Short mmCIF file of C-alpha atoms and ligand atoms in Angstrom, two decimals:
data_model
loop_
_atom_site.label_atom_id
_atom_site.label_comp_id
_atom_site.label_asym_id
_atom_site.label_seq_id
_atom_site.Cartn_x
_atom_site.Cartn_y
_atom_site.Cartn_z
CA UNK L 1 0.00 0.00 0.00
CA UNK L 2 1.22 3.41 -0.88
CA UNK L 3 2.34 5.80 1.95
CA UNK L 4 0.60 8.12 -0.06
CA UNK L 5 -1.53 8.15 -2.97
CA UNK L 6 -2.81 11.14 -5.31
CA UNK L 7 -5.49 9.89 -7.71
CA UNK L 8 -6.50 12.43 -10.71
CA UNK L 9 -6.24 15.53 -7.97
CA UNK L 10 -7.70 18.52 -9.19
CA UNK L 11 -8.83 21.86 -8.15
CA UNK L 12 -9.79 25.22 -8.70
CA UNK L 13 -9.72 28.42 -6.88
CA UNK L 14 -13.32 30.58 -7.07
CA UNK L 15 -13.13 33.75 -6.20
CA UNK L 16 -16.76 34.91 -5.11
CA UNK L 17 -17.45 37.04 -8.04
CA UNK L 18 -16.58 33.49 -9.75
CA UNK L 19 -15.35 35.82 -12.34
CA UNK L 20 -11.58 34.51 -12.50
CA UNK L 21 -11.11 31.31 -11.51
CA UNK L 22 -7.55 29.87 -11.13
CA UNK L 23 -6.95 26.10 -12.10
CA UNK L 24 -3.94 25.21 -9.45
CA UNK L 25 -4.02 21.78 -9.89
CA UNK L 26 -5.29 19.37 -12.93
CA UNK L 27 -5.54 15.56 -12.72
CA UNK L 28 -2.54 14.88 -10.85
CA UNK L 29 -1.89 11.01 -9.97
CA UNK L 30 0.79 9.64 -8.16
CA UNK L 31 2.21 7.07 -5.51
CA UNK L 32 4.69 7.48 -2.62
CA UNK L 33 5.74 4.34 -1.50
CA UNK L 34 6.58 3.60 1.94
CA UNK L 35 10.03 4.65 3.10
CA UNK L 36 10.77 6.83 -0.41
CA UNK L 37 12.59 9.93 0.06
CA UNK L 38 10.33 11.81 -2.86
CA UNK L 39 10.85 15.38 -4.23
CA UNK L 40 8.02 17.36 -5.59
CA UNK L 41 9.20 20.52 -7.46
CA UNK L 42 8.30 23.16 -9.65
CA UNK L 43 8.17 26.90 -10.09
CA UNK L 44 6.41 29.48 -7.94
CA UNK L 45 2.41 28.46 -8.80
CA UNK L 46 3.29 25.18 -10.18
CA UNK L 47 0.84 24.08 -7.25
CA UNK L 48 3.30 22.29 -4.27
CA UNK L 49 1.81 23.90 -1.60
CA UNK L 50 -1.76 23.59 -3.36
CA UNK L 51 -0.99 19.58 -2.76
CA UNK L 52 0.05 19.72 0.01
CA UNK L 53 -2.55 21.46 1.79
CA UNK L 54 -4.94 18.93 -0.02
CA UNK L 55 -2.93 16.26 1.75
CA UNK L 56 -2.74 17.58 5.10
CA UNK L 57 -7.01 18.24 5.25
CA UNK L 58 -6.24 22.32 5.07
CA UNK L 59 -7.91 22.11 1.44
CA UNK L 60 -10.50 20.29 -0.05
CA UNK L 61 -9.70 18.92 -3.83
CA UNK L 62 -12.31 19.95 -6.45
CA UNK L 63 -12.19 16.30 -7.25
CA UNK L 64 -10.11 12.99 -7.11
CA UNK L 65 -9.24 11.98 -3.90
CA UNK L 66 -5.70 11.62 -1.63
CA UNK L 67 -4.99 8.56 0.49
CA UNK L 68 -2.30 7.86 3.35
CA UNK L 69 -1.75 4.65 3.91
CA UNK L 70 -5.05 3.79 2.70
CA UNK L 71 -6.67 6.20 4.45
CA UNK L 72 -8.78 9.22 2.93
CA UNK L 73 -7.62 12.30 4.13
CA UNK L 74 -11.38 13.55 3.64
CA UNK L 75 -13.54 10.42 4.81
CA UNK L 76 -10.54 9.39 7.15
CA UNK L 77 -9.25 12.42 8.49
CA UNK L 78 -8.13 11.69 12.35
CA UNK L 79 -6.25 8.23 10.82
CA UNK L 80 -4.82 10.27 7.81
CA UNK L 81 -3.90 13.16 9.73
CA UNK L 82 -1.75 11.16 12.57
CA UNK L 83 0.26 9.42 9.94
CA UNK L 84 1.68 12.70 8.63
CA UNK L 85 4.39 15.19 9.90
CA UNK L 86 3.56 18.82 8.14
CA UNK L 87 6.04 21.54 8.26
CA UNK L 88 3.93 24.24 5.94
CA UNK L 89 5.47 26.81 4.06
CA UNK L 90 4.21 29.85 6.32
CA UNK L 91 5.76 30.37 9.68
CA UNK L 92 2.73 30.05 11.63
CA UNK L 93 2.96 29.86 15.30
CA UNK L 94 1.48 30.93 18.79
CA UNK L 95 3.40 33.58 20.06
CA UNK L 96 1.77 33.02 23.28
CA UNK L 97 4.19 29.86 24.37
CA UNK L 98 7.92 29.04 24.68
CA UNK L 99 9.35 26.46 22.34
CA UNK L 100 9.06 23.63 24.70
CA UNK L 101 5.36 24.57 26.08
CA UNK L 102 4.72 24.44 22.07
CA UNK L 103 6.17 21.15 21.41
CA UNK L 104 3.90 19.58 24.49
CA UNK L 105 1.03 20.99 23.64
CA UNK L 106 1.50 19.89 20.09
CA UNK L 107 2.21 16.23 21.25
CA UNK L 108 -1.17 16.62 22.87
CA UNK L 109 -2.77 17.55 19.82
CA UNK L 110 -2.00 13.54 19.29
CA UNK L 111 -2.78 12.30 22.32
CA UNK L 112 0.84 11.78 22.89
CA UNK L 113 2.29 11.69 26.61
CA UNK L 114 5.25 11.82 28.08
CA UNK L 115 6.96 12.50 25.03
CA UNK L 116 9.98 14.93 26.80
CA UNK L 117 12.89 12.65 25.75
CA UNK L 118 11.67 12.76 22.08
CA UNK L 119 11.26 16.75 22.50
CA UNK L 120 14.64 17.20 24.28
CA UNK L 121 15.85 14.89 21.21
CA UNK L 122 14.38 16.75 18.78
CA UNK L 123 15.56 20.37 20.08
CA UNK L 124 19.01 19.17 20.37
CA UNK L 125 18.95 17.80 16.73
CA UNK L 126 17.36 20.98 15.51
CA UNK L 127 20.05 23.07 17.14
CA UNK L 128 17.14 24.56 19.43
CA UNK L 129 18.28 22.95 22.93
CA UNK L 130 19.40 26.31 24.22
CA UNK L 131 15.90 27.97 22.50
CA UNK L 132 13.91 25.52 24.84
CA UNK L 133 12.34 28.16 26.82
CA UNK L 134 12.39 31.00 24.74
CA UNK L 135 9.20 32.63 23.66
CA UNK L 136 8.26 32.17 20.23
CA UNK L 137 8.03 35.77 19.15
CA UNK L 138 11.82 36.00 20.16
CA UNK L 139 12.91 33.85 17.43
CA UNK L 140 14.59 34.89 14.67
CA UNK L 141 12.64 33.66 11.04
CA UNK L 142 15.29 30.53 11.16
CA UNK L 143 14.39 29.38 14.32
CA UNK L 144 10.86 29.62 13.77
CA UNK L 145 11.34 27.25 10.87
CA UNK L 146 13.23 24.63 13.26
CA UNK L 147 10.35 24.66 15.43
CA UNK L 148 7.93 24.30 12.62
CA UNK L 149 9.99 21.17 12.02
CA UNK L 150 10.16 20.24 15.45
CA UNK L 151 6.34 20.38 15.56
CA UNK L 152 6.03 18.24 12.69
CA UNK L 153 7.86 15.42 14.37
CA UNK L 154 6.85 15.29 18.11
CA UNK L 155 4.31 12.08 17.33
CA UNK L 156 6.83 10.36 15.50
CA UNK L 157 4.84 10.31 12.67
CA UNK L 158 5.55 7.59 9.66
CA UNK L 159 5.38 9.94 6.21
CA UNK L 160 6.72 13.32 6.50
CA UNK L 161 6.00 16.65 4.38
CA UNK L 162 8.37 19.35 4.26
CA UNK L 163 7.22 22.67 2.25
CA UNK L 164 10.30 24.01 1.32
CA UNK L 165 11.63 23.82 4.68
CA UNK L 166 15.07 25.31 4.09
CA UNK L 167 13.58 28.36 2.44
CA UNK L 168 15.66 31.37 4.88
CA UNK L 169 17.84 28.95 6.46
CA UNK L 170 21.35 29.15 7.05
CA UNK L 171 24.01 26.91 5.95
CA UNK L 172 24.46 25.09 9.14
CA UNK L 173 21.07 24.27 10.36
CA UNK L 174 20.11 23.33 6.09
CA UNK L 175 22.98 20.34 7.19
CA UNK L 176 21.77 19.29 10.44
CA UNK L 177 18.29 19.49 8.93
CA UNK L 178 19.51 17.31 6.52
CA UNK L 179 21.56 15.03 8.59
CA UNK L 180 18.17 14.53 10.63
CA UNK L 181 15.55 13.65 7.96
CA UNK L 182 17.82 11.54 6.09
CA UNK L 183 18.20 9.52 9.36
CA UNK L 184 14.62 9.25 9.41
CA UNK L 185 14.45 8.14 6.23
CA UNK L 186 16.72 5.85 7.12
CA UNK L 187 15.10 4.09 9.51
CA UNK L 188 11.78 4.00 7.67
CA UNK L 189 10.01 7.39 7.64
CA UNK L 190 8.61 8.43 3.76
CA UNK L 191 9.77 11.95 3.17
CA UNK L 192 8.08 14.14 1.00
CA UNK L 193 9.93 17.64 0.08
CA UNK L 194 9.31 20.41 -1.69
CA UNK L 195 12.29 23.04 -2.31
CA UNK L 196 13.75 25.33 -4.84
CA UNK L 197 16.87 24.25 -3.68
CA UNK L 198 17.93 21.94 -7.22
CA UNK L 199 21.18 20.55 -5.63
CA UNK L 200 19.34 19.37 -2.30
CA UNK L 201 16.58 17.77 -4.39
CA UNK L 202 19.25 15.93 -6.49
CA UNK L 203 21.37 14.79 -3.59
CA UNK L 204 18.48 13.70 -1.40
CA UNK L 205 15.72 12.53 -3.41
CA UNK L 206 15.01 8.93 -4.87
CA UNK L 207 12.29 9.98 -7.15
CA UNK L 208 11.06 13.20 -8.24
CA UNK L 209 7.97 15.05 -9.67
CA UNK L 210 8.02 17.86 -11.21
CA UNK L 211 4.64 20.19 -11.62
CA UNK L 212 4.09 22.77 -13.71
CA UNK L 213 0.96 24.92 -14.00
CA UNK L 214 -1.11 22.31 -11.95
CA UNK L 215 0.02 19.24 -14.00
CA UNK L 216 2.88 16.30 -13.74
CA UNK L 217 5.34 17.22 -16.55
CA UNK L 218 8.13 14.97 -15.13
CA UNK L 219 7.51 11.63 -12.72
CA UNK L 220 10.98 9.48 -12.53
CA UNK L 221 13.84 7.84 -10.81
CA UNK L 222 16.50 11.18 -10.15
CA UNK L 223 19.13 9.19 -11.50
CA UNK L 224 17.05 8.25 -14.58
CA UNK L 225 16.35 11.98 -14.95
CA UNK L 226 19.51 13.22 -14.81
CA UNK L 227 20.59 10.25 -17.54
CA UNK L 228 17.69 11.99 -19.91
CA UNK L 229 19.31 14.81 -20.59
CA UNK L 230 22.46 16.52 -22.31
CA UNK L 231 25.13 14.81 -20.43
CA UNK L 232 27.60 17.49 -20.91
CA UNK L 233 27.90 21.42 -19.67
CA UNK L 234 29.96 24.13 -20.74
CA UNK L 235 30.03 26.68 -18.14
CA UNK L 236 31.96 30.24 -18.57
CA UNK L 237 32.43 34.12 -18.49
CA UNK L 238 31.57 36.24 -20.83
CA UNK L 239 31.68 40.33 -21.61
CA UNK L 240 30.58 39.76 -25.15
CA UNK L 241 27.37 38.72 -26.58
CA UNK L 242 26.94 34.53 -27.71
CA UNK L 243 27.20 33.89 -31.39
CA UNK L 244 23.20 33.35 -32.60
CA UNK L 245 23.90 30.18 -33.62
CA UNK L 246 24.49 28.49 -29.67
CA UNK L 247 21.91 30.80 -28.37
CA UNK L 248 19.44 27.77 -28.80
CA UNK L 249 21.32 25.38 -26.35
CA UNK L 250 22.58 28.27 -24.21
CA UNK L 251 21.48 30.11 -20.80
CA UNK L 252 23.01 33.24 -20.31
CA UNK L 253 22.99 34.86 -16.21
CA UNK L 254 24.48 37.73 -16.52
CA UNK L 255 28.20 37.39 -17.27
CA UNK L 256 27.72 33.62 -16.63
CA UNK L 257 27.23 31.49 -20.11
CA UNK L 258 25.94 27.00 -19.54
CA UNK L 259 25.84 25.53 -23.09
CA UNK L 260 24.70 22.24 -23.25
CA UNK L 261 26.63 19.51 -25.43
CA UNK L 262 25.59 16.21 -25.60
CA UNK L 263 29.06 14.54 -26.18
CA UNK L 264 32.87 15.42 -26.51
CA UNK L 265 32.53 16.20 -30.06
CA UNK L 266 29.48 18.75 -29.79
CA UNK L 267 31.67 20.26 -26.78
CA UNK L 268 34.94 20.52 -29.39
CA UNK L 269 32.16 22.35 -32.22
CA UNK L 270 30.83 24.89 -29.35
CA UNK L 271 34.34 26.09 -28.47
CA UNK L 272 35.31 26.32 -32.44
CA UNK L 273 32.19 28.08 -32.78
CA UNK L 274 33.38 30.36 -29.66
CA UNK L 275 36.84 30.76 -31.32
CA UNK L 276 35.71 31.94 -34.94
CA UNK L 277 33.09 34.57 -33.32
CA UNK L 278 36.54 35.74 -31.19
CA UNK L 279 34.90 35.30 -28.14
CA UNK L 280 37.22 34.79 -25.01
CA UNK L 281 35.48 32.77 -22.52
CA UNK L 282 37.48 32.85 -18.81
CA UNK L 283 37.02 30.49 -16.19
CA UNK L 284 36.10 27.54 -18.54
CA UNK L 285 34.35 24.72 -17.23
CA UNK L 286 33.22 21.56 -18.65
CA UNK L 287 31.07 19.54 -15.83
CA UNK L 288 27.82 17.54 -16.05
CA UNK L 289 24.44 18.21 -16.62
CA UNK L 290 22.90 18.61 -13.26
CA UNK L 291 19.03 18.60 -11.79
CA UNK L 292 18.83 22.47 -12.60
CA UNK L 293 19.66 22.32 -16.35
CA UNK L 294 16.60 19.15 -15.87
CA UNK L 295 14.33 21.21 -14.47
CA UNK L 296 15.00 24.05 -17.05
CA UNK L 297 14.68 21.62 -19.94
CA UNK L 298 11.40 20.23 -18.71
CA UNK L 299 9.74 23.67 -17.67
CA UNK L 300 10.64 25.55 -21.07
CA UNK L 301 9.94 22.30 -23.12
CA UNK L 302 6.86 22.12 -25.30
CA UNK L 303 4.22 20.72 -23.01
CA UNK L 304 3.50 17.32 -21.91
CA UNK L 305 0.34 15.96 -20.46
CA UNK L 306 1.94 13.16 -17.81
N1 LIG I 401 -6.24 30.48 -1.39
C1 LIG I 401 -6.07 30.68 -2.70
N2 LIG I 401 -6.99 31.35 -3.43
C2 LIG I 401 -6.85 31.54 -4.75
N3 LIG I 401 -5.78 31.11 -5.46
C3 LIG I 401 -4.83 30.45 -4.80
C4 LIG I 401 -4.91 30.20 -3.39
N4 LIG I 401 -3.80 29.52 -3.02
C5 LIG I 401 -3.06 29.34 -4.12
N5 LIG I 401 -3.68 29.90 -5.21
C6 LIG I 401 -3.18 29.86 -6.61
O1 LIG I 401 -2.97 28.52 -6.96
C7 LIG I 401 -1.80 28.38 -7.76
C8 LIG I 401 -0.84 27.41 -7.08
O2 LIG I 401 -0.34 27.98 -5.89
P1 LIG I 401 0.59 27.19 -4.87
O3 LIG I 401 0.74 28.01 -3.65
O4 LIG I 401 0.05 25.80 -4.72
O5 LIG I 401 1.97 27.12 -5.67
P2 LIG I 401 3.41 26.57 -5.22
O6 LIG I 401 3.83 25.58 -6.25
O7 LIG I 401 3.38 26.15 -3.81
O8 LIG I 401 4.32 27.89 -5.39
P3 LIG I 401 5.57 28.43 -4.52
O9 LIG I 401 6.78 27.76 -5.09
O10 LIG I 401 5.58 29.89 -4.82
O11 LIG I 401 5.33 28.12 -3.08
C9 LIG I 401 -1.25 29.78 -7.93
O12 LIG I 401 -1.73 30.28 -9.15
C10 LIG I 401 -1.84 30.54 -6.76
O13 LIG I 401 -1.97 31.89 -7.06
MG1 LIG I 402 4.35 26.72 -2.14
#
């Protein structure tokens, strides 16, 4: 049985004049299986969150229906709801409590008791031991995120959803973070992640989705991915402009310049092309294609109905 199971998800915002209506998410299908560490990307709108809040009971689909470990998170809501760890995109909190009183009264929410070894271990993992009794309107936008994450964990439960939970977090706590989850993983937990972050995506992630205006453009393995596409990058600076003729298979940020070659040859025709137009590119690079130029590929490709 799936940890968690999309089937044809769809739905539509109304505003109450009903005159524009925005379609965030259309037939999207898909299954996490149990103990997958799954990425679900896409641009700003693509419809993550949208999901997300559909899967966590915050939402209602228009139609289809979601299901964690079999159960409906509409018809089935209490057993749905306890199998999942949230940590939303929003910093929402109480400012009223301390981290700790937080944490316990968020175990309560799930009946759990006696859960202060698995809070002290989940403060000290999260870098928020010292935090413990600080009011939550002290925190700085970082630490509210830990304790978002904290929350998410304190009734151990089996599938966990993270909404871009490094967004505004600093180097250090992004590693613990990651140290953490992919212990979790480890030991069994299904892990469900959105981020913008490419490189975290590609190192953590066994399978990824990628959405785009509300649909599934992209559903596969990461590694099999990454083998779909030019294997080969050319990555330089520039002052001048690109010849026309690479401006096809080129990206161009700022003085930065990634051409895509598909083999040795291709890279030997780009830099003869480079050398005829006179161009002088420094800090030459040839490296491989990575989840980024992916993600680029699939987002400004022609478009695909998964
Ligand atoms: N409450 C709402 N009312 C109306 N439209 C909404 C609402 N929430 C989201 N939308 C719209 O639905 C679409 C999907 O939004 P969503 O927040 O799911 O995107 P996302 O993929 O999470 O983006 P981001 O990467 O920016 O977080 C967008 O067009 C958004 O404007
Ligand atoms: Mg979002």
């Amino acid at each position: 049985m799936p940890a968690i199971s999309f089937q044809q998800v769809s739905k539509t915002y109304r505003s109450k004049s009903a005159h524009n209506e925005v379609r965030a998410l259309s037939e999207v299908s898909m299954d996490i299986e149990p103990g997958e560490f799954f990425g679900l990307l896409g641009p700003n709108g693509a419809g993550k969150t949208t999901l997300i809040s559909i899967l966590a009971g915050l939402s209602q689909a228009t139609s289809g229906r979601v299901l964690v470990h079999g159960h409906d998170v509409v018809t089935d809501y209490a057993a749905a709801r306890r199998s999942l760890g949230i940590v939303p995109q929003e910093l929402v909190f109480d400012p009223f409590f301390t981290v700790r009183e937080a944490l316990v009264i968020q175990s309560g929410y799930f009946g759990v008791r006696g859960n202060d070894a698995w809070i002290d271990e989940l403060l000290h993992h999260l870098g928020l031991a010292d935090k413990a009794n600080a009011n939550m309107r002290q925190l700085s936008g970082g630490m509210k995120r830990r304790v978002l994450v904290a929350q998410a964990l304190v009734h151990r439960p089996p599938v966990i959803v993270l909404d871009e939970p490094t967004a505004g977090v600093d180097v250090e706590l992004r590693q613990t973070l990651w140290h953490f989850i992919a212990r979790l993983n480890k030991e069994g937990h299904t892990v469900l992640l959105t981020t913008h972050y490419l490189e975290e995506a590609e190192a953590l992630c066994n399978r990824i989705a990628m959405l785009k205006q509300g649909r599934v453009v992209a559903l596969d393995r990461t590694s099999a991915l990454l083998a779909g596409t030019a294997s080969t990058m050319l990555r330089f600076k520039m002052d001048a402009p690109l010849p026309a003729s690479l401006a096809a298979q080129s990206r161009v940020t700022g003085r930065i310049v990634q051409i895509k070659a598909h083999d040795a040859h291709e890279v030997e025709t780009v830099l003869g092309v480079l050398r005829a137009a006179g161009c002088q590119p420094e800090d030459l690079e040839i490296g491989r294609a990575d989840l980024e130029d992916v993600f680029l590929d699939i987002m400004n490709g022609p478009e695909v109905k998964a």
